[in-house]
Amino acid sequence: MGDDAVSEPFEDSRRLTGANLYFDGAGAALEIAPGVAFDGATQQRWRDNIARARVALGWPQRAVFVREHASGASMAFEAPLDQLYVATEVNEWALYSALGLHASDAPVDDEAEVPRPHVAHFDDEEALRQLRALAVDEAKPALLALIDAAHAHGLPAHADDDALSIGEGVSAQAWSLDHLPAAAEVPWSRLHGTPKAVVTGSNGKTTTVRLLAAMLRAHGLHAGYSSTDGLFIDGERVEAGDYSGPVGARTVLRDPRITAAVLETARGGLLRRGLVANDARVAVVTNVSPDHFGEYGIHDLDNLATVKLVVAKSLAADGLLVLNADDDMLVTHAPTTRRIGWFALALDVALARGAIACGVRDGRLRLSVDGVEHDLGAIAAMPLTVGGSARYNIANIAAASLAAFALGIAPAAIAQVLSRFGASNADNPGRLQRWTLGDVEVLLDYAHNPDGLRGLLEVAAGLRRGGRLALLLGHAGNRLDSDFIALAAVAVQARPDRVWLKDIGGDYLRGRASGAVAMILRDALLASGMAEDDLPVCLDEAQAAREALCWARPGDLLVLPIHEPTHRDDVVALLDRLQAKAWQPGDPL
């Protein structure tokens, strides 16, 4: 190693607790910082260091993965599930050593009275000695033995930093990692898994999850689901917040009230931690569209499609992967080793891809399984489609119908749910909710990227009756400036009369100063020809919605993408109250 301490040569170092983009097991991954020289010789030294550490720690020589990309490289390797904190330090040491660098004295234990230096602060022999000691402290052989025993009994087992659970839902049993039982003490015969689905995609995840959960309830099951909107049991929210990652999935699967589960699985959770389920009956990918480029080395649609399709690893051997036949990326990257059900706006397009398909023919949604067709009803009569104008929801409906079939739900029960779901704003909160207030139409939706906003504005165009169009526009901060400009370009195509520029505050600022995204959007809209007076800035999105209502006059249409859950709840409560008291434009709010 060299003699100089340097700033960290990596941007992110993380534990992978389940199957992931790189391999099928647990491990550690890091992202090399931009500008760090990482040639073939350095990469080989890193690989040699990983092999050397595995020998020193008694770990098996399993998968090692390097993925070079536009902003650096992702470097990952498999490691024992019970020693993942040590695995991250192994990875960092291996990189420092490969680069010939020393780490600084940065602490790795925030609770230590005297922070210990990173192992890469020392020479290689001392680093390996310290890693051996850390591995002994972290190792939990009893945990691994119980997980192996659960798998031998054909049972799911889920571990986190605090607990191990075996079985799921009504039969799940959990133990603290500090008080694990012997295998002989586990009531194996009383434990079992639960039917489950995994849902991902760029748009439509939450709607598809909610619809599928409603179908499970109609089938007589107690459905729990995790989503970007929180945790839900039998349609009731039990925890608010973004639970579209592994924590949400494990929490639902451990809930003693459920007999079926639907797990929304976002890109971030897949890349940061990996999957929880490995025996799902069905996994759905709704679509792939430009979003989150630049994070974790994902720079284009091909990369993103590969990430989304990681959910195929969550399936049982005979599980069904449900894919969008209208999405070129999914068609191109679809795995050849999985049983696939295809959905599309047109049934014939889906059938051209495979014998399990769902889509529209002659204005009706049809589910086709090995040549047998089931009529699920008229598209225009399904509330979620807004008379057939919400094409993206037609796709979500088809995806959910295929997933429901894979979960054993009868076509008649699927059709019954489709005939009513979405008729009430409470069915799908924050997604295509609609109010008529004294001849003013209001749409509230989550639309959070260009494709989502485009679909929402297409629905709005079908509802517009000659009045003015107002729009709220904002974006989370963890995107590229080009993403904001693309969102503004979609907004301009709808020819809005007024656009309120807002923040998506709280955690959604994600490193940006308050108002920074609004100014980029405003500049793009000004450059497109919109007048400055028609671009008010109101960073509080709930207040922006109130200003839009005060501006409205009869015949106008207000399109309100609201993203922060608390603000959305406030705006929904306001709109419900105004509707109940027959509010008219010009009346006080």
XYZ file of C-alpha atoms in Angstrom, residues 30-363:
334
model
C -19.853 -0.751 -3.715
C -19.821 1.955 -6.360
C -16.446 3.372 -7.335
C -16.344 7.164 -7.249
C -16.135 8.972 -10.612
C -12.589 9.649 -11.708
C -10.986 6.801 -9.760
C -8.615 4.921 -12.059
C -9.809 1.347 -12.329
C -7.981 -0.478 -15.091
C -7.811 -4.198 -15.712
C -4.804 -4.683 -13.441
C -6.531 -2.865 -10.557
C -9.650 -4.929 -11.056
C -7.629 -8.139 -10.897
C -5.922 -6.993 -7.689
C -9.368 -6.325 -6.195
C -10.523 -9.811 -7.206
C -7.374 -11.343 -5.722
C -7.973 -9.428 -2.496
C -11.538 -10.742 -2.251
C -10.273 -14.294 -2.741
C -7.548 -13.726 -0.145
C -10.032 -12.378 2.400
C -12.381 -15.302 1.826
C -9.585 -17.738 2.596
C -8.655 -15.784 5.726
C -12.263 -15.685 6.939
C -13.184 -19.239 5.964
C -15.793 -18.056 3.443
C -16.534 -20.091 0.309
C -15.244 -18.819 -3.033
C -18.527 -17.805 -4.657
C -19.642 -15.190 -7.169
C -17.566 -12.068 -7.773
C -19.034 -9.401 -10.022
C -17.665 -6.264 -11.667
C -19.866 -4.070 -13.824
C -18.156 -1.123 -15.498
C -20.403 1.750 -16.544
C -20.379 5.392 -17.589
C -19.732 6.788 -14.124
C -17.342 4.163 -12.747
C -17.935 0.565 -11.743
C -20.071 -1.588 -9.462
C -18.114 -4.229 -7.548
C -19.890 -6.986 -5.674
C -19.279 -10.411 -4.208
C -21.312 -13.044 -2.393
C -20.804 -13.379 1.337
C -22.446 -15.206 4.268
C -25.773 -13.682 5.272
C -24.689 -13.453 8.911
C -21.492 -11.470 8.170
C -22.574 -8.740 5.756
C -21.250 -5.803 7.779
C -17.824 -7.405 7.680
C -18.347 -8.087 3.967
C -18.734 -4.367 3.267
C -15.434 -3.709 5.038
C -13.785 -6.534 3.097
C -14.970 -4.905 -0.120
C -13.685 -1.482 0.874
C -10.326 -2.849 2.058
C -9.968 -4.848 -1.169
C -10.494 -1.684 -3.209
C -8.126 0.489 -1.166
C -5.469 -2.169 -1.314
C -5.936 -2.674 -5.060
C -5.484 1.068 -5.580
C -2.426 1.180 -3.313
C -4.085 3.545 -0.868
C -4.657 3.852 2.866
C -8.050 4.755 4.279
C -8.379 7.693 6.625
C -9.275 7.361 10.311
C -12.997 7.659 9.500
C -15.033 5.783 12.143
C -17.161 2.815 11.189
C -18.872 2.496 14.563
C -20.813 5.634 15.488
C -21.533 4.279 18.980
C -17.928 3.629 19.901
C -16.475 5.954 22.525
C -13.201 5.984 20.596
C -13.905 5.456 16.888
C -11.778 2.686 15.468
C -9.989 3.354 12.196
C -11.183 1.603 9.070
C -9.355 -1.685 8.497
C -7.891 -0.231 5.277
C -5.989 2.259 7.455
C -3.521 -0.559 8.246
C -1.238 -2.776 6.176
C -2.842 -5.809 4.562
C -1.810 -8.351 7.187
C -3.147 -6.261 10.043
C -6.304 -5.514 8.032
C -6.956 -9.223 7.529
C -6.313 -9.900 11.216
C -8.893 -7.274 12.185
C -11.371 -8.597 9.628
C -11.047 -12.095 11.131
C -11.833 -10.704 14.569
C -14.814 -8.740 13.282
C -16.126 -11.800 11.437
C -15.971 -13.893 14.603
C -17.941 -11.212 16.476
C -20.616 -10.881 13.791
C -21.056 -14.542 12.855
C -24.323 -16.197 13.876
C -24.033 -19.879 12.966
C -27.319 -20.633 14.742
C -29.088 -18.234 12.373
C -27.700 -19.943 9.282
C -28.543 -23.366 10.692
C -32.175 -22.358 11.269
C -32.487 -20.875 7.784
C -31.087 -24.099 6.292
C -33.525 -26.136 8.398
C -36.447 -23.965 7.270
C -35.529 -24.498 3.631
C -35.216 -28.229 4.241
C -38.806 -28.126 5.522
C -39.894 -26.170 2.416
C -40.552 -23.020 4.484
C -39.654 -19.364 3.876
C -37.315 -17.724 6.383
C -36.678 -13.968 6.612
C -33.861 -12.416 8.625
C -32.933 -8.806 9.361
C -30.675 -7.090 11.884
C -32.980 -7.913 14.787
C -35.000 -11.030 14.118
C -35.515 -14.240 12.190
C -38.998 -15.278 11.128
C -39.997 -18.652 9.729
C -43.287 -19.104 7.962
C -45.439 -16.177 6.878
C -48.683 -14.435 7.746
C -50.996 -16.220 10.166
C -48.420 -18.944 10.855
C -45.273 -16.791 11.015
C -43.132 -17.113 14.113
C -40.263 -14.727 14.878
C -37.339 -14.831 17.295
C -34.791 -12.246 18.339
C -31.367 -12.978 16.889
C -30.073 -12.995 20.450
C -32.499 -15.750 21.506
C -32.739 -18.175 18.607
C -34.185 -21.619 19.327
C -32.596 -24.928 18.506
C -33.999 -26.482 15.339
C -35.749 -29.166 17.414
C -37.680 -26.481 19.307
C -39.257 -24.929 16.181
C -42.922 -25.982 15.650
C -42.302 -26.906 12.029
C -45.686 -28.517 11.399
C -47.551 -25.319 12.358
C -45.596 -23.062 10.015
C -46.213 -22.414 6.327
C -45.666 -19.788 3.656
C -48.327 -17.589 2.118
C -49.254 -16.896 -1.519
C -47.464 -13.773 -2.654
C -46.859 -11.524 -5.619
C -43.994 -9.100 -6.310
C -44.689 -5.997 -8.423
C -42.241 -3.524 -9.946
C -42.044 -1.112 -12.888
C -41.457 2.569 -13.636
C -45.144 3.499 -13.471
C -48.322 1.827 -12.249
C -46.804 -0.271 -9.453
C -49.031 0.961 -6.656
C -52.248 0.819 -8.677
C -51.444 -2.740 -9.769
C -50.625 -3.737 -6.176
C -53.872 -2.267 -4.808
C -55.977 -3.852 -7.533
C -54.374 -7.264 -7.021
C -54.876 -6.984 -3.249
C -58.566 -6.227 -3.835
C -58.827 -9.343 -6.011
C -57.233 -11.435 -3.265
C -59.758 -10.087 -0.760
C -62.593 -10.896 -3.162
C -61.172 -14.416 -3.278
C -61.628 -14.680 0.488
C -58.050 -14.054 1.580
C -56.722 -11.519 4.073
C -54.352 -9.555 1.871
C -51.501 -7.420 3.108
C -49.420 -5.233 0.853
C -46.363 -3.003 1.032
C -46.093 0.045 -1.199
C -44.724 3.551 -1.642
C -47.799 4.717 0.276
C -47.335 2.510 3.325
C -48.305 -0.878 4.721
C -51.887 -2.080 4.326
C -53.833 -5.003 5.786
C -57.237 -5.801 4.267
C -57.294 -2.363 2.625
C -56.547 -0.407 5.819
C -53.285 1.480 6.187
C -51.387 0.378 9.282
C -48.163 2.319 8.620
C -47.600 5.435 6.506
C -44.446 6.071 4.484
C -42.509 4.541 1.639
C -42.376 0.795 2.308
C -41.509 -0.366 -1.213
C -38.255 -1.973 -0.074
C -37.205 -5.023 1.945
C -38.332 -3.621 5.319
C -41.885 -3.253 4.030
C -41.877 -6.712 2.472
C -40.642 -8.428 5.648
C -43.079 -6.487 7.827
C -46.068 -7.565 5.752
C -44.921 -11.168 5.516
C -44.569 -11.326 9.305
C -48.008 -9.874 10.014
C -50.172 -12.519 11.726
C -53.358 -11.193 10.104
C -52.526 -11.950 6.474
C -53.122 -15.024 4.350
C -51.740 -13.485 1.117
C -49.258 -10.716 0.304
C -48.497 -8.293 -2.518
C -45.068 -6.655 -2.346
C -44.337 -3.453 -4.259
C -40.650 -3.530 -5.084
C -38.978 -0.316 -6.219
C -35.728 0.056 -8.147
C -33.938 1.597 -5.170
C -34.630 -1.323 -2.862
C -33.557 -3.806 -5.519
C -30.219 -2.069 -5.962
C -29.554 -1.219 -2.310
C -30.583 -4.468 -0.629
C -32.004 -6.991 -3.105
C -35.115 -9.130 -2.829
C -36.905 -10.641 0.159
C -39.139 -13.276 -1.463
C -37.752 -16.283 -3.297
C -40.903 -18.393 -3.672
C -43.470 -15.945 -5.061
C -46.268 -17.317 -7.212
C -46.054 -14.325 -9.569
C -43.811 -11.339 -10.294
C -44.984 -8.380 -12.399
C -43.019 -5.758 -14.324
C -45.480 -3.083 -15.464
C -43.133 -1.139 -17.767
C -39.720 0.489 -18.081
C -39.368 4.223 -18.720
C -36.573 6.778 -18.206
C -36.233 7.490 -14.495
C -33.486 7.606 -11.849
C -30.696 7.512 -14.428
C -27.231 7.969 -12.961
C -27.824 6.159 -9.650
C -25.904 2.930 -8.928
C -24.485 2.972 -12.438
C -27.859 2.735 -14.207
C -27.596 5.056 -17.185
C -30.021 3.852 -19.849
C -33.215 1.885 -20.460
C -31.364 -1.362 -21.117
C -29.739 -1.110 -17.686
C -33.054 -0.217 -16.064
C -34.879 -3.125 -17.708
C -32.238 -5.491 -16.356
C -32.768 -4.087 -12.855
C -36.554 -4.397 -13.019
C -36.290 -7.988 -14.233
C -34.370 -8.949 -11.096
C -37.836 -9.647 -9.648
C -37.833 -12.868 -11.699
C -35.422 -14.167 -9.044
C -38.203 -13.849 -6.466
C -40.259 -16.582 -8.161
C -40.808 -20.156 -7.158
C -39.603 -22.620 -9.770
C -43.072 -22.822 -11.335
C -44.005 -19.171 -10.727
C -45.265 -16.845 -13.463
C -43.390 -13.738 -14.640
C -45.887 -11.161 -15.972
C -44.483 -8.708 -18.536
C -45.724 -5.884 -20.749
C -45.692 -6.926 -24.406
C -46.057 -3.269 -25.449
C -42.728 -2.427 -23.799
C -39.826 -3.006 -26.188
C -37.282 -3.140 -23.387
C -39.123 -5.930 -21.584
C -39.622 -7.876 -24.800
C -35.905 -7.565 -25.571
C -34.665 -8.490 -22.107
C -37.283 -11.082 -21.110
C -35.577 -14.166 -19.645
C -35.838 -17.347 -21.651
C -35.818 -19.634 -18.628
C -39.031 -18.405 -16.990
C -42.702 -19.102 -17.550
C -44.079 -15.766 -18.796
C -47.544 -14.261 -19.050
C -47.804 -11.279 -21.393
C -50.213 -8.345 -21.236
C -50.810 -5.580 -23.773
C -53.441 -3.063 -24.759
C -54.337 -5.359 -27.670
C -54.836 -9.042 -26.850
C -53.331 -10.174 -30.160
C -50.067 -8.375 -29.357
C -49.852 -10.248 -26.060
C -50.784 -13.576 -27.654
C -48.013 -13.122 -30.201
C -45.553 -13.378 -27.308
C -47.017 -16.428 -25.536
C -50.016 -18.600 -24.684
C -50.738 -16.926 -21.325
C -51.953 -13.445 -22.174
C -54.299 -10.608 -21.292
C -55.430 -7.642 -23.371
C -58.291 -5.928 -25.152
C -60.264 -7.288 -28.078
C -63.461 -5.670 -29.369
C -63.565 -3.280 -26.412
